[in-house]
Amino acid sequence: MKNKIIVLSVIMAFVAFTSCKKEVSSNSGKVQTETYERKELSSEFDTTIDSLIAQMTIEEKIGMLHGNSMFTSGGVERLGIPELKMVDGPLGIREEISRNSWASAGLDYDFATYYPAAGSVAATWNPELSYTFGNSVGQEARARGKDMLLSPAINIVRTPLGGRTYEYFTEDPFLNKKLAVPFIVGVQDNDVMACVKHFAANNQETNRGTVDVLMDERTLREIYLPAFKAAVTEAHAYAIMGAYNKFRGEYLCENDYMLNKVLRDEWGFKGVVVSDWAAVHSTVKSLENGLDIEMGTPKPFNEFFLADKLILAAKEGKISENEIDKHVKRILRVLFQVKAMGDQDRVKGSIATEAHYQDAYKIAAEAIVLLKNDNNALPLKLDGVKSIAVIGNNATKKNALGGFGAGVKTKREVTPLEGLKNRLPESIKINYAEGYLERYDEKNKGKLGDITLNGPLSIDQLDPAKLQEAIEAAKNSDMAIVFAGSNRDYETEASDRRNLKLPFGQEELIKRVLEVNARTIVVIIAGAPFDIEEIGEKTDALVWSWFNGSEGGNALADVLLGKVNPSGKLPWTMPKKLEDSPAHATNSFPGDETVTYSEGILVGYRWFDTKNIEPLYPFGYGLSYTNFEFSDLKTDRESYNATDVIEVTFTLKNSGAVDGKEVTQLYISDPESQVEKAAQELKGFKKVFVKSGASENVTILLPAKELAYYDEVNKEWLVEPGIYNIKIGNSSRAIKAEVSITLN
Ligand code: BGC
């Protein structure tokens, strides 16, 4: 029985040094060190900053608090204060936008590397690759002269319909924070601020500009905030973006609780809060409640809430100059920190280099998920194969640009068809057929960005000529690969999808191709769950690729041909049907004026596992071309205190014929808890390379404080004493071994 509760003290990130490597060590002395250093915001230049502020007029100060172009906030030239230059974003460095509108600046030198979207990064389950991404894109930001990257986007995937699912990492708060931290450190290692977005509870596009999000405090703390907290207290992110929506009745860019109390007072955030574009609704209230910089979309910049209106408020005494100085000081601090000021030697950066394309390749290759592989259909056996039918619009569709969200103008996006051409022997003939057309019901599509309430409406009838062409190609080839899924017009910011159905008649196309060529495999290119149950049943092999960056096509071909052994795992649950997903099962999506997260803490697999609902493909799932066996699961002791680190060890054997990487996953169950808990929760993972026939001893260090839940009454993180089960496996539904420990 658990009647006593251990109170964990809140560990704030105030440490006496400015950079540190994170170390976790167990009782037996095993140490896990992360290879990168984190730099805290320094106060080294505060005296200079104070003297600069003392020389500024009120107009000059306020000029720094709002956009003076689409992606810069103002500087003060006479004092040597530059504009703060921002850039999107999640897929790489966005093309230059005009100063006064969303139109392209029309430059011919703003090409960049298109990196795999965040969903891909999450599917690698490899924090080092998240660092690689951050570091690489940070270099590119510098090469384009930027101070702040509007990334990473770390909102939790609450509904499979979310238009920005591909831009976000995962449905799981632990995986989320383990990927967010190295990404941010990587960016900031290059004298660029990471602007972590969208703070917070911005989990749907529907009504995102008005919807009031309601949830209980425990859900907020356990599911929606951990990655933001780690971004601040562990990665020392220099900037945070306030979201569009409301939270508990107040817009996030003027939300005293979230910005002042949680972010600054509790977590010790010292950086700047930047609004999402046109997410500000007030002047004095926004500033007093924690916003520092207002950014926005076309209207004269002096009409922004933090522009002329603020000057007037200051002159009328409605806000003190001290308050304004506080915000200016924060901005100057981050400018000094990234060496935009103070005659410091700053990273110069490089952009669209071969090395960066290779960074994109590494992420892409580890992100691809093998969902099904019956009869060893993959890797492709090319003996006797003279021709391959490559079918589907997605074989040639490019995704660096598209839809409403920020993309990348790139010189390199290797499509799946090009990847196959690059990698297949010349003797094999490729018979390409487009198969389906990307078509929308224009009447109901509306303008891009004006589709928030509806979601894109696709035309799902196949074009008879295109279908016939595909059938002929499949008939006349030794085997066929259908490239299906969605694209970045269909999955887009500002709109959630209507349903999980594959658009454009693709399901019908796949069935018709299978009828004429049984040796057909299917590759899905998409960033969010789709209903692929029937297709999965019909085809031997099913591969999931993503919006997978500049080298996506090459990485995919390497997986299909066996040069790369797939090691990606789903970062979210693929449901059998929408109603199985928590937000839909509880009928709490998308709400109207308000949305209440009725499923509470049971987001993603937490819901499926607790309610015993069979997913189509579970969280953490992905096959390999080899087999892995788990054995000898042990902990270094049987009982622990709440401040201990639990050392979990096991053996991972590669019993198959090829080398490979496995994502070992550690889940925790607390069967005796006095409060509601999910059936299991991810609390550790490690991606391990094992040679064919070899075994590796794997250690995962699990700080007992990770077992805490948030006690709403006392507003504390609590570790309940009692028995916990530690489970090891390679998906949330493939647990291979289990041990129990006791917490005292
Ligand atoms: C998006 C942000 C983005 C900003 C600037 C907004 O619509 O929500 O993620 O950084 O635009 O492009």
mmCIF file of N, CA and C in Angstrom, residues 299-399:
data_model
loop_
_atom_site.group_PDB
_atom_site.id
_atom_site.type_symbol
_atom_site.label_atom_id
_atom_site.label_comp_id
_atom_site.label_asym_id
_atom_site.label_seq_id
_atom_site.Cartn_x
_atom_site.Cartn_y
_atom_site.Cartn_z
ATOM 1 N N LYS A 299 0.327 44.480 -42.141
ATOM 2 C CA LYS A 299 -0.385 45.724 -41.869
ATOM 3 C C LYS A 299 0.764 46.658 -41.504
ATOM 4 N N PRO A 300 0.598 47.907 -41.582
ATOM 5 C CA PRO A 300 1.739 48.782 -41.290
ATOM 6 C C PRO A 300 2.324 48.437 -39.916
ATOM 7 N N PHE A 301 3.633 48.303 -39.873
ATOM 8 C CA PHE A 301 4.249 47.800 -38.640
ATOM 9 C C PHE A 301 4.010 48.733 -37.449
ATOM 10 N N ASN A 302 3.815 50.014 -37.726
ATOM 11 C CA ASN A 302 3.577 50.928 -36.591
ATOM 12 C C ASN A 302 2.180 50.732 -35.991
ATOM 13 N N GLU A 303 1.335 49.963 -36.720
ATOM 14 C CA GLU A 303 -0.008 49.703 -36.160
ATOM 15 C C GLU A 303 -0.049 48.457 -35.273
ATOM 16 N N PHE A 304 1.086 47.794 -35.119
ATOM 17 C CA PHE A 304 1.129 46.616 -34.237
ATOM 18 C C PHE A 304 0.785 47.037 -32.795
ATOM 19 N N PHE A 305 0.347 46.073 -32.009
ATOM 20 C CA PHE A 305 -0.017 46.366 -30.618
ATOM 21 C C PHE A 305 1.175 46.903 -29.814
ATOM 22 N N LEU A 306 2.380 46.398 -30.150
ATOM 23 C CA LEU A 306 3.548 46.858 -29.389
ATOM 24 C C LEU A 306 4.314 47.945 -30.140
ATOM 25 N N ALA A 307 3.597 48.754 -30.944
ATOM 26 C CA ALA A 307 4.248 49.853 -31.670
ATOM 27 C C ALA A 307 3.658 51.190 -31.178
ATOM 28 N N ASP A 308 3.028 51.940 -32.081
ATOM 29 C CA ASP A 308 2.523 53.270 -31.682
ATOM 30 C C ASP A 308 1.602 53.225 -30.453
ATOM 31 N N LYS A 309 0.792 52.175 -30.393
ATOM 32 C CA LYS A 309 -0.140 52.050 -29.243
ATOM 33 C C LYS A 309 0.641 51.971 -27.930
ATOM 34 N N LEU A 310 1.777 51.321 -27.989
ATOM 35 C CA LEU A 310 2.590 51.182 -26.775
ATOM 36 C C LEU A 310 3.270 52.512 -26.430
ATOM 37 N N ILE A 311 3.695 53.225 -27.462
ATOM 38 C CA ILE A 311 4.299 54.549 -27.208
ATOM 39 C C ILE A 311 3.276 55.438 -26.499
ATOM 40 N N LEU A 312 2.045 55.390 -27.021
ATOM 41 C CA LEU A 312 0.978 56.183 -26.423
ATOM 42 C C LEU A 312 0.727 55.749 -24.969
ATOM 43 N N ALA A 313 0.648 54.442 -24.770
ATOM 44 C CA ALA A 313 0.410 53.930 -23.410
ATOM 45 C C ALA A 313 1.514 54.386 -22.469
ATOM 46 N N ALA A 314 2.743 54.376 -22.954
ATOM 47 C CA ALA A 314 3.873 54.809 -22.113
ATOM 48 C C ALA A 314 3.727 56.295 -21.802
ATOM 49 N N LYS A 315 3.383 57.068 -22.827
ATOM 50 C CA LYS A 315 3.273 58.522 -22.611
ATOM 51 C C LYS A 315 2.117 58.861 -21.683
ATOM 52 N N GLU A 316 1.077 58.021 -21.733
ATOM 53 C CA GLU A 316 -0.073 58.269 -20.841
ATOM 54 C C GLU A 316 0.115 57.650 -19.465
ATOM 55 N N GLY A 317 1.268 57.067 -19.252
ATOM 56 C CA GLY A 317 1.564 56.479 -17.947
ATOM 57 C C GLY A 317 0.852 55.171 -17.671
ATOM 58 N N LYS A 318 0.348 54.520 -18.727
ATOM 59 C CA LYS A 318 -0.367 53.254 -18.513
ATOM 60 C C LYS A 318 0.600 52.081 -18.367
ATOM 61 N N ILE A 319 1.831 52.343 -18.718
ATOM 62 C CA ILE A 319 2.861 51.318 -18.507
ATOM 63 C C ILE A 319 4.157 52.044 -18.165
ATOM 64 N N SER A 320 4.920 51.476 -17.267
ATOM 65 C CA SER A 320 6.109 52.189 -16.812
ATOM 66 C C SER A 320 7.273 51.979 -17.774
ATOM 67 N N GLU A 321 8.190 52.927 -17.758
ATOM 68 C CA GLU A 321 9.365 52.791 -18.615
ATOM 69 C C GLU A 321 10.244 51.635 -18.123
ATOM 70 N N ASN A 322 10.208 51.406 -16.835
ATOM 71 C CA ASN A 322 10.950 50.255 -16.270
ATOM 72 C C ASN A 322 10.507 48.951 -16.892
ATOM 73 N N GLU A 323 9.183 48.826 -17.027
ATOM 74 C CA GLU A 323 8.627 47.611 -17.633
ATOM 75 C C GLU A 323 9.161 47.471 -19.069
ATOM 76 N N ILE A 324 9.148 48.552 -19.804
ATOM 77 C CA ILE A 324 9.633 48.512 -21.192
ATOM 78 C C ILE A 324 11.124 48.168 -21.212
ATOM 79 N N ASP A 325 11.868 48.772 -20.317
ATOM 80 C CA ASP A 325 13.322 48.497 -20.259
ATOM 81 C C ASP A 325 13.613 47.015 -20.030
ATOM 82 N N LYS A 326 12.782 46.413 -19.203
ATOM 83 C CA LYS A 326 12.965 44.987 -18.891
ATOM 84 C C LYS A 326 12.969 44.155 -20.184
ATOM 85 N N HIS A 327 12.047 44.462 -21.064
ATOM 86 C CA HIS A 327 11.929 43.690 -22.314
ATOM 87 C C HIS A 327 13.077 44.013 -23.270
ATOM 88 N N VAL A 328 13.431 45.291 -23.318
ATOM 89 C CA VAL A 328 14.551 45.695 -24.187
ATOM 90 C C VAL A 328 15.828 44.997 -23.722
ATOM 91 N N LYS A 329 15.978 44.933 -22.420
ATOM 92 C CA LYS A 329 17.182 44.308 -21.857
ATOM 93 C C LYS A 329 17.268 42.831 -22.258
ATOM 94 N N ARG A 330 16.134 42.164 -22.210
ATOM 95 C CA ARG A 330 16.121 40.741 -22.602
ATOM 96 C C ARG A 330 16.570 40.581 -24.054
ATOM 97 N N ILE A 331 16.083 41.474 -24.901
ATOM 98 C CA ILE A 331 16.425 41.367 -26.328
ATOM 99 C C ILE A 331 17.917 41.641 -26.517
ATOM 100 N N LEU A 332 18.418 42.658 -25.836
ATOM 101 C CA LEU A 332 19.848 42.960 -25.982
ATOM 102 C C LEU A 332 20.706 41.803 -25.469
ATOM 103 N N ARG A 333 20.250 41.177 -24.406
ATOM 104 C CA ARG A 333 21.002 40.034 -23.873
ATOM 105 C C ARG A 333 21.137 38.910 -24.900
ATOM 106 N N VAL A 334 20.021 38.577 -25.531
ATOM 107 C CA VAL A 334 20.116 37.470 -26.505
ATOM 108 C C VAL A 334 20.926 37.890 -27.728
ATOM 109 N N LEU A 335 20.868 39.160 -28.079
ATOM 110 C CA LEU A 335 21.688 39.621 -29.214
ATOM 111 C C LEU A 335 23.180 39.509 -28.883
ATOM 112 N N PHE A 336 23.531 39.897 -27.661
ATOM 113 C CA PHE A 336 24.936 39.719 -27.250
ATOM 114 C C PHE A 336 25.299 38.239 -27.196
ATOM 115 N N GLN A 337 24.363 37.442 -26.676
ATOM 116 C CA GLN A 337 24.638 36.011 -26.501
ATOM 117 C C GLN A 337 24.989 35.336 -27.828
ATOM 118 N N VAL A 338 24.286 35.683 -28.889
ATOM 119 C CA VAL A 338 24.574 35.050 -30.180
ATOM 120 C C VAL A 338 25.597 35.874 -30.975
ATOM 121 N N LYS A 339 26.237 36.797 -30.267
ATOM 122 C CA LYS A 339 27.351 37.568 -30.837
ATOM 123 C C LYS A 339 26.928 38.459 -32.001
ATOM 124 N N ALA A 340 25.656 38.837 -32.001
ATOM 125 C CA ALA A 340 25.209 39.803 -33.004
ATOM 126 C C ALA A 340 25.687 41.194 -32.596
ATOM 127 N N MET A 341 26.139 41.316 -31.349
ATOM 128 C CA MET A 341 26.652 42.593 -30.839
ATOM 129 C C MET A 341 27.937 42.334 -30.070
ATOM 130 N N GLY A 342 28.681 43.392 -29.884
ATOM 131 C CA GLY A 342 29.811 43.312 -28.978
ATOM 132 C C GLY A 342 31.109 42.873 -29.628
ATOM 133 N N ASP A 343 31.244 43.067 -30.913
ATOM 134 C CA ASP A 343 32.513 42.795 -31.595
ATOM 135 C C ASP A 343 33.066 41.421 -31.220
ATOM 136 N N GLN A 344 32.233 40.410 -31.326
ATOM 137 C CA GLN A 344 32.657 39.071 -30.960
ATOM 138 C C GLN A 344 32.834 38.239 -32.228
ATOM 139 N N ASP A 345 33.687 37.261 -32.143
ATOM 140 C CA ASP A 345 33.957 36.403 -33.293
ATOM 141 C C ASP A 345 32.791 35.421 -33.457
ATOM 142 N N ARG A 346 32.030 35.580 -34.503
ATOM 143 C CA ARG A 346 30.776 34.829 -34.631
ATOM 144 C C ARG A 346 30.878 33.759 -35.712
ATOM 145 N N VAL A 347 30.157 32.667 -35.516
ATOM 146 C CA VAL A 347 30.129 31.589 -36.516
ATOM 147 C C VAL A 347 29.684 32.172 -37.864
ATOM 148 N N LYS A 348 30.428 31.826 -38.912
ATOM 149 C CA LYS A 348 30.072 32.362 -40.251
ATOM 150 C C LYS A 348 29.047 31.461 -40.942
ATOM 151 N N GLY A 349 29.178 30.167 -40.719
ATOM 152 C CA GLY A 349 28.203 29.238 -41.275
ATOM 153 C C GLY A 349 28.460 28.875 -42.724
ATOM 154 N N SER A 350 27.688 27.932 -43.187
ATOM 155 C CA SER A 350 27.761 27.495 -44.584
ATOM 156 C C SER A 350 26.389 26.943 -44.936
ATOM 157 N N ILE A 351 26.077 26.925 -46.202
ATOM 158 C CA ILE A 351 24.700 26.566 -46.576
ATOM 159 C C ILE A 351 24.677 25.717 -47.837
ATOM 160 N N ALA A 352 23.734 24.756 -47.849
ATOM 161 C CA ALA A 352 23.536 23.879 -49.009
ATOM 162 C C ALA A 352 24.852 23.243 -49.466
ATOM 163 N N THR A 353 25.643 22.826 -48.521
ATOM 164 C CA THR A 353 26.914 22.155 -48.851
ATOM 165 C C THR A 353 26.662 20.659 -48.968
ATOM 166 N N GLU A 354 27.602 19.964 -49.563
ATOM 167 C CA GLU A 354 27.474 18.508 -49.654
ATOM 168 C C GLU A 354 27.412 17.907 -48.243
ATOM 169 N N ALA A 355 28.191 18.476 -47.327
ATOM 170 C CA ALA A 355 28.186 17.949 -45.952
ATOM 171 C C ALA A 355 26.781 18.065 -45.340
ATOM 172 N N HIS A 356 26.098 19.155 -45.625
ATOM 173 C CA HIS A 356 24.750 19.324 -45.069
ATOM 174 C C HIS A 356 23.748 18.388 -45.745
ATOM 175 N N TYR A 357 23.908 18.184 -47.047
ATOM 176 C CA TYR A 357 23.037 17.206 -47.717
ATOM 177 C C TYR A 357 23.250 15.820 -47.088
ATOM 178 N N GLN A 358 24.499 15.560 -46.721
ATOM 179 C CA GLN A 358 24.760 14.257 -46.098
ATOM 180 C C GLN A 358 24.155 14.174 -44.688
ATOM 181 N N ASP A 359 24.127 15.293 -43.985
ATOM 182 C CA ASP A 359 23.426 15.305 -42.688
ATOM 183 C C ASP A 359 21.952 14.936 -42.919
ATOM 184 N N ALA A 360 21.379 15.552 -43.954
ATOM 185 C CA ALA A 360 19.970 15.270 -44.269
ATOM 186 C C ALA A 360 19.807 13.790 -44.640
ATOM 187 N N TYR A 361 20.769 13.258 -45.359
ATOM 188 C CA TYR A 361 20.703 11.841 -45.752
ATOM 189 C C TYR A 361 20.701 10.937 -44.509
ATOM 190 N N LYS A 362 21.612 11.228 -43.575
ATOM 191 C CA LYS A 362 21.722 10.372 -42.376
ATOM 192 C C LYS A 362 20.402 10.324 -41.608
ATOM 193 N N ILE A 363 19.772 11.473 -41.469
ATOM 194 C CA ILE A 363 18.491 11.511 -40.747
ATOM 195 C C ILE A 363 17.437 10.731 -41.541
ATOM 196 N N ALA A 364 17.388 10.999 -42.845
ATOM 197 C CA ALA A 364 16.383 10.348 -43.696
ATOM 198 C C ALA A 364 16.527 8.828 -43.629
ATOM 199 N N ALA A 365 17.749 8.348 -43.691
ATOM 200 C CA ALA A 365 17.975 6.901 -43.758
ATOM 201 C C ALA A 365 17.536 6.209 -42.467
ATOM 202 N N GLU A 366 17.734 6.891 -41.344
ATOM 203 C CA GLU A 366 17.349 6.262 -40.064
ATOM 204 C C GLU A 366 15.884 6.485 -39.727
ATOM 205 N N ALA A 367 15.212 7.296 -40.531
ATOM 206 C CA ALA A 367 13.816 7.627 -40.214
ATOM 207 C C ALA A 367 12.818 6.662 -40.852
ATOM 208 N N ILE A 368 13.230 6.034 -41.927
ATOM 209 C CA ILE A 368 12.280 5.221 -42.695
ATOM 210 C C ILE A 368 11.827 4.011 -41.869
ATOM 211 N N VAL A 369 10.522 3.802 -41.841
ATOM 212 C CA VAL A 369 9.962 2.740 -40.991
ATOM 213 C C VAL A 369 9.445 1.603 -41.877
ATOM 214 N N LEU A 370 9.898 0.406 -41.569
ATOM 215 C CA LEU A 370 9.408 -0.783 -42.273
ATOM 216 C C LEU A 370 8.214 -1.312 -41.486
ATOM 217 N N LEU A 371 7.016 -1.197 -42.085
ATOM 218 C CA LEU A 371 5.802 -1.565 -41.350
ATOM 219 C C LEU A 371 5.446 -3.036 -41.543
ATOM 220 N N LYS A 372 5.738 -3.543 -42.722
ATOM 221 C CA LYS A 372 5.375 -4.936 -42.982
ATOM 222 C C LYS A 372 6.379 -5.518 -43.966
ATOM 223 N N ASN A 373 6.760 -6.760 -43.752
ATOM 224 C CA ASN A 373 7.705 -7.380 -44.681
ATOM 225 C C ASN A 373 7.484 -8.890 -44.700
ATOM 226 N N ASP A 374 6.368 -9.318 -45.263
ATOM 227 C CA ASP A 374 6.084 -10.751 -45.337
ATOM 228 C C ASP A 374 6.904 -11.383 -46.455
ATOM 229 N N ASN A 375 7.197 -12.633 -46.279
ATOM 230 C CA ASN A 375 7.936 -13.402 -47.294
ATOM 231 C C ASN A 375 9.233 -12.709 -47.713
ATOM 232 N N ASN A 376 9.816 -11.980 -46.772
ATOM 233 C CA ASN A 376 11.061 -11.246 -47.081
ATOM 234 C C ASN A 376 10.987 -10.512 -48.414
ATOM 235 N N ALA A 377 9.881 -9.865 -48.638
ATOM 236 C CA ALA A 377 9.720 -9.111 -49.895
ATOM 237 C C ALA A 377 10.808 -8.048 -50.037
ATOM 238 N N LEU A 378 11.242 -7.531 -48.920
ATOM 239 C CA LEU A 378 12.332 -6.550 -48.907
ATOM 240 C C LEU A 378 13.503 -7.116 -48.124
ATOM 241 N N PRO A 379 14.743 -6.699 -48.414
ATOM 242 C CA PRO A 379 15.101 -5.835 -49.532
ATOM 243 C C PRO A 379 14.810 -6.491 -50.875
ATOM 244 N N LEU A 380 14.628 -5.675 -51.880
ATOM 245 C CA LEU A 380 14.253 -6.181 -53.197
ATOM 246 C C LEU A 380 15.283 -7.184 -53.705
ATOM 247 N N LYS A 381 14.801 -8.286 -54.202
ATOM 248 C CA LYS A 381 15.710 -9.273 -54.802
ATOM 249 C C LYS A 381 15.683 -9.004 -56.308
ATOM 250 N N LEU A 382 16.808 -8.625 -56.820
ATOM 251 C CA LEU A 382 16.820 -8.174 -58.210
ATOM 252 C C LEU A 382 17.206 -9.268 -59.207
ATOM 253 N N ASP A 383 17.547 -10.458 -58.674
ATOM 254 C CA ASP A 383 17.905 -11.545 -59.601
ATOM 255 C C ASP A 383 16.757 -11.794 -60.569
ATOM 256 N N GLY A 384 17.062 -11.759 -61.834
ATOM 257 C CA GLY A 384 16.041 -12.039 -62.847
ATOM 258 C C GLY A 384 15.074 -10.894 -63.080
ATOM 259 N N VAL A 385 15.220 -9.806 -62.321
ATOM 260 C CA VAL A 385 14.308 -8.669 -62.522
ATOM 261 C C VAL A 385 14.845 -7.775 -63.644
ATOM 262 N N LYS A 386 14.038 -7.619 -64.661
ATOM 263 C CA LYS A 386 14.473 -6.777 -65.800
ATOM 264 C C LYS A 386 13.752 -5.435 -65.807
ATOM 265 N N SER A 387 12.593 -5.405 -65.136
ATOM 266 C CA SER A 387 11.838 -4.143 -65.157
ATOM 267 C C SER A 387 11.048 -3.966 -63.857
ATOM 268 N N ILE A 388 10.934 -2.725 -63.459
ATOM 269 C CA ILE A 388 10.151 -2.395 -62.256
ATOM 270 C C ILE A 388 9.169 -1.280 -62.620
ATOM 271 N N ALA A 389 7.907 -1.486 -62.275
ATOM 272 C CA ALA A 389 6.931 -0.405 -62.464
ATOM 273 C C ALA A 389 6.995 0.497 -61.237
ATOM 274 N N VAL A 390 7.186 1.777 -61.467
ATOM 275 C CA VAL A 390 7.164 2.759 -60.380
ATOM 276 C C VAL A 390 5.897 3.580 -60.592
ATOM 277 N N ILE A 391 4.975 3.459 -59.633
ATOM 278 C CA ILE A 391 3.635 4.014 -59.843
ATOM 279 C C ILE A 391 3.271 4.994 -58.733
ATOM 280 N N GLY A 392 2.668 6.087 -59.132
ATOM 281 C CA GLY A 392 2.139 7.015 -58.120
ATOM 282 C C GLY A 392 2.730 8.401 -58.266
ATOM 283 N N ASN A 393 1.865 9.380 -58.118
ATOM 284 C CA ASN A 393 2.277 10.787 -58.147
ATOM 285 C C ASN A 393 3.378 11.059 -57.112
ATOM 286 N N ASN A 394 3.324 10.335 -56.003
ATOM 287 C CA ASN A 394 4.326 10.570 -54.959
ATOM 288 C C ASN A 394 5.723 10.102 -55.335
ATOM 289 N N ALA A 395 5.866 9.376 -56.426
ATOM 290 C CA ALA A 395 7.210 8.985 -56.857
ATOM 291 C C ALA A 395 7.984 10.194 -57.370
ATOM 292 N N THR A 396 7.251 11.231 -57.759
ATOM 293 C CA THR A 396 7.930 12.415 -58.316
ATOM 294 C C THR A 396 7.571 13.707 -57.584
ATOM 295 N N LYS A 397 6.635 13.632 -56.671
ATOM 296 C CA LYS A 397 6.153 14.837 -55.977
ATOM 297 C C LYS A 397 7.257 15.387 -55.061
ATOM 298 N N LYS A 398 7.440 16.694 -55.124
ATOM 299 C CA LYS A 398 8.429 17.321 -54.236
ATOM 300 C C LYS A 398 7.729 17.971 -53.049
ATOM 301 N N ASN A 399 8.357 17.943 -51.913
ATOM 302 C CA ASN A 399 7.717 18.438 -50.687
ATOM 303 C C ASN A 399 8.500 19.513 -49.940
#
